[in-house]
JSON list of C-alpha atoms in Angstrom, two decimals:
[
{"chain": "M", "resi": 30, "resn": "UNK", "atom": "CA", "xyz": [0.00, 0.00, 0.00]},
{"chain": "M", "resi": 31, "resn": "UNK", "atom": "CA", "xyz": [1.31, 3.24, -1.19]},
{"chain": "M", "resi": 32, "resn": "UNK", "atom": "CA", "xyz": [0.53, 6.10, 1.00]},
{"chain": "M", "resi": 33, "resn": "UNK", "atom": "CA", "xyz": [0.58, 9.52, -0.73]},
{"chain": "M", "resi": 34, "resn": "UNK", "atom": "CA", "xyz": [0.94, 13.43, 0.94]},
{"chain": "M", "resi": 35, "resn": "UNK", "atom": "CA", "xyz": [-0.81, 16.58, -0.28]},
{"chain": "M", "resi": 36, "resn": "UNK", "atom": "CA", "xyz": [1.69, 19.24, -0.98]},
{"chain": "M", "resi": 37, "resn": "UNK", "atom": "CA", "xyz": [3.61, 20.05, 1.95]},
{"chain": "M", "resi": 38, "resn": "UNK", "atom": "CA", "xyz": [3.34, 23.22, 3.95]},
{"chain": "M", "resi": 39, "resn": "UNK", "atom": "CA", "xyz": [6.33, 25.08, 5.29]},
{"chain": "M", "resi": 40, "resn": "UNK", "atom": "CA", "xyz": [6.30, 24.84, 8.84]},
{"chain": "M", "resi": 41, "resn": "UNK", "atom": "CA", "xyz": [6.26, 27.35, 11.15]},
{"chain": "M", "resi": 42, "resn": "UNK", "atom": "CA", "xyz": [7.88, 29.11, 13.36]},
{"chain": "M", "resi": 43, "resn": "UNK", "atom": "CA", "xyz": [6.06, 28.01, 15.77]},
{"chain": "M", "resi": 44, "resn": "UNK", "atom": "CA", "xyz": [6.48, 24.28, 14.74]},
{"chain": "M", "resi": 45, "resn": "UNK", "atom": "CA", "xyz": [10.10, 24.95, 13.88]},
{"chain": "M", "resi": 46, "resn": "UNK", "atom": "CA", "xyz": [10.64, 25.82, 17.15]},
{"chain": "M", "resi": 47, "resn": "UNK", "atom": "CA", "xyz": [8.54, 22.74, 18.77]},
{"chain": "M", "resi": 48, "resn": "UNK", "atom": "CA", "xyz": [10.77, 20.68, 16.36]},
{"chain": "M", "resi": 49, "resn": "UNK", "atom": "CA", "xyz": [14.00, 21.52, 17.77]},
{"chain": "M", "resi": 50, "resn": "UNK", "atom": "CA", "xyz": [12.57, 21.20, 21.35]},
{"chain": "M", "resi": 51, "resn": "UNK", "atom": "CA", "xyz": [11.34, 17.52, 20.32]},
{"chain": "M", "resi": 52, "resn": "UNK", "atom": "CA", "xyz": [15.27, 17.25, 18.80]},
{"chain": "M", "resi": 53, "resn": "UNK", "atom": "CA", "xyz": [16.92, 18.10, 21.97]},
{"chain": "M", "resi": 54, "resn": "UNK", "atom": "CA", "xyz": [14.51, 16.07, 24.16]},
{"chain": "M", "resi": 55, "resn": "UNK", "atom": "CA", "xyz": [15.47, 13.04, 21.83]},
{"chain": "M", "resi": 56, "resn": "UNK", "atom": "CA", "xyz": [18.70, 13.80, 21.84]},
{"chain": "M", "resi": 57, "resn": "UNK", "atom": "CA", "xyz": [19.35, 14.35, 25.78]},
{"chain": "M", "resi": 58, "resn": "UNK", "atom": "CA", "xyz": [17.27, 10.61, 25.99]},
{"chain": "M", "resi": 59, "resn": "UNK", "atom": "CA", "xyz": [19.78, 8.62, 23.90]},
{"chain": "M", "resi": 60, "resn": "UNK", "atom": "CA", "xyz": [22.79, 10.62, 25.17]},
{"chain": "M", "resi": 61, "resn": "UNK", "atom": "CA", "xyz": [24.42, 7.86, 26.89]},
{"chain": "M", "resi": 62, "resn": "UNK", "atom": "CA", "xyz": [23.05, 5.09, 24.08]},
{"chain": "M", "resi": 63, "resn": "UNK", "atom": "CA", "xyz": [20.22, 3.32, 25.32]},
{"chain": "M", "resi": 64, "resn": "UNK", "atom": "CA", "xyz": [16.24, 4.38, 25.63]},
{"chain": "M", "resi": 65, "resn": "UNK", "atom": "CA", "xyz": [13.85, 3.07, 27.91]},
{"chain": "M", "resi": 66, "resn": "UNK", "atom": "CA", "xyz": [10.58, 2.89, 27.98]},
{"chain": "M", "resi": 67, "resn": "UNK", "atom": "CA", "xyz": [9.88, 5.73, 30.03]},
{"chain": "M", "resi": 68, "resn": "UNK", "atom": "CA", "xyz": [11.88, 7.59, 28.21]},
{"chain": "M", "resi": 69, "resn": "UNK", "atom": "CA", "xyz": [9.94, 6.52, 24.72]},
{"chain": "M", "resi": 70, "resn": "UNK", "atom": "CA", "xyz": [6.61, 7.29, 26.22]},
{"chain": "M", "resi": 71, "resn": "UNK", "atom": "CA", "xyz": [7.80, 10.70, 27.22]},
{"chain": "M", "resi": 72, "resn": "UNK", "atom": "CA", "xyz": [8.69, 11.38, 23.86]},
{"chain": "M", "resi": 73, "resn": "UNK", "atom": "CA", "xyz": [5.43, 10.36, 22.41]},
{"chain": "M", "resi": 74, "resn": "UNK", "atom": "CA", "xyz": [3.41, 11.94, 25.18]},
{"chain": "M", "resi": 75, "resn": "UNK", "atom": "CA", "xyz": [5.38, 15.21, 23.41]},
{"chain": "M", "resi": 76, "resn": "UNK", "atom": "CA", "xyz": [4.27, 14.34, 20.45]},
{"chain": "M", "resi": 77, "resn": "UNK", "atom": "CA", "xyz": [1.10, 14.10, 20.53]},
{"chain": "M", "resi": 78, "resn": "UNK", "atom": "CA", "xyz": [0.56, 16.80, 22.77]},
{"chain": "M", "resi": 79, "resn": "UNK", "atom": "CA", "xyz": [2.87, 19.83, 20.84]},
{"chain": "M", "resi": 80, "resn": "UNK", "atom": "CA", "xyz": [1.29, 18.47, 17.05]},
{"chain": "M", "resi": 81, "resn": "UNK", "atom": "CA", "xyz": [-2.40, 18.76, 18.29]},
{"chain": "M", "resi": 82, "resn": "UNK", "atom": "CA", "xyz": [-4.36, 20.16, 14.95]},
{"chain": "M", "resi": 83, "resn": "UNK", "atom": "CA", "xyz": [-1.91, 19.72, 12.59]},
{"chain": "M", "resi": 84, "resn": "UNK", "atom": "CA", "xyz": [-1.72, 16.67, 10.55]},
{"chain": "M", "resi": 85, "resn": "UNK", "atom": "CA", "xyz": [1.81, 18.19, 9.03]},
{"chain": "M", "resi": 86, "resn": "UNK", "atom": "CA", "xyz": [3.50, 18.94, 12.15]},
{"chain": "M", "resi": 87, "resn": "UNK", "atom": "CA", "xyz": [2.42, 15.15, 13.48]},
{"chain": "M", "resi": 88, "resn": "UNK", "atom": "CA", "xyz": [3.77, 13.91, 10.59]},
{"chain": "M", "resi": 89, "resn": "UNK", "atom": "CA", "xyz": [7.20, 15.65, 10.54]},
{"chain": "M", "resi": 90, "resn": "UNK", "atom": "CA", "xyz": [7.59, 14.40, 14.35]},
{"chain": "M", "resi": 91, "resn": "UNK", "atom": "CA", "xyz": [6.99, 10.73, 14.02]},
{"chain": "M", "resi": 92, "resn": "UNK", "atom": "CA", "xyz": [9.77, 11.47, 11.00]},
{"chain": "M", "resi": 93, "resn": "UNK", "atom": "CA", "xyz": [12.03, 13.13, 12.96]},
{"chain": "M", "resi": 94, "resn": "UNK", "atom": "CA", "xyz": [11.37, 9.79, 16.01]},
{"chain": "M", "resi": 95, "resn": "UNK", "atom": "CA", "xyz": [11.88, 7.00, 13.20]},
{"chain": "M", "resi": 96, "resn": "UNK", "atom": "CA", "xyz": [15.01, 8.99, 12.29]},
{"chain": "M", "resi": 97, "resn": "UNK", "atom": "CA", "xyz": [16.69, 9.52, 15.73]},
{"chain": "M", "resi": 98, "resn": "UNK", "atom": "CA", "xyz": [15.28, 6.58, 17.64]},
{"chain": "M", "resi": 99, "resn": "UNK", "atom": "CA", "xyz": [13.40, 3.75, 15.43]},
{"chain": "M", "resi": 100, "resn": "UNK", "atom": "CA", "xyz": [16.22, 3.62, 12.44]},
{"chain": "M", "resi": 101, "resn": "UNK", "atom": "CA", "xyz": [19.01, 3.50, 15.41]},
{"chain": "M", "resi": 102, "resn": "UNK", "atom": "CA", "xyz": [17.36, 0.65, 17.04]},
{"chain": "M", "resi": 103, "resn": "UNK", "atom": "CA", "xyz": [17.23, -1.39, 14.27]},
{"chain": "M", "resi": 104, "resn": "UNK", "atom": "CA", "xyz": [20.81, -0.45, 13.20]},
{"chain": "M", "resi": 105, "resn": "UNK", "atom": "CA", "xyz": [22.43, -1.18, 16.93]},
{"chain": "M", "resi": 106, "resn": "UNK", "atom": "CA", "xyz": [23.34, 2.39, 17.10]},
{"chain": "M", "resi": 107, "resn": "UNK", "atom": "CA", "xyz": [21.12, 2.62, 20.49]},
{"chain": "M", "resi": 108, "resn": "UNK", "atom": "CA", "xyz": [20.08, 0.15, 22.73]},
{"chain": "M", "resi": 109, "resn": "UNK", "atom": "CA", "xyz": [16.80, -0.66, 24.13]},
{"chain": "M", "resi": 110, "resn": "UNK", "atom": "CA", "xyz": [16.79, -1.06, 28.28]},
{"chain": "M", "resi": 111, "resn": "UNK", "atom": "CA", "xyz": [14.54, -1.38, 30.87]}
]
């Protein structure tokens, strides 16, 4: 199944800005190499609650999670601990 977008928006500066904080949160979480599951729902909680009404902005964050945590998981570039 092929799943298509409309045109893009720009973000902005408001979601630029709730980008980077999502970046840095990310970032400070897999730090030392490994994620937990605290820290993953954190993330999400984050999310969900800074994309509320925009579609794009959801979007862009789940990219910007698969990027920083999901692909490194799967490439043992960060570790999963309890």
């Amino acid at each position: 199944m092929e799943i298509t977008r409309r045109q893009e928006q720009e973000p902005t500066p408001e979601e630029l800005k709730k980008l980077e904080n999502l970046k840095q949160m990310i970032e400070r979480a897999v730090a030392d190499g490994v994620i937990d599951g605290a820290e993953i729902e954190a993330i999400k909680h984050e999310i969900f609650r800074s994309s509320k009404g925009s579609a794009e902005q959801l979007y862009r964050e789940l990219e910007l999670y698969n990027t920083l945590i999901i692909q490194k998981l799967q490439s043992d570039d960060l570790e999963y601990g309890s």
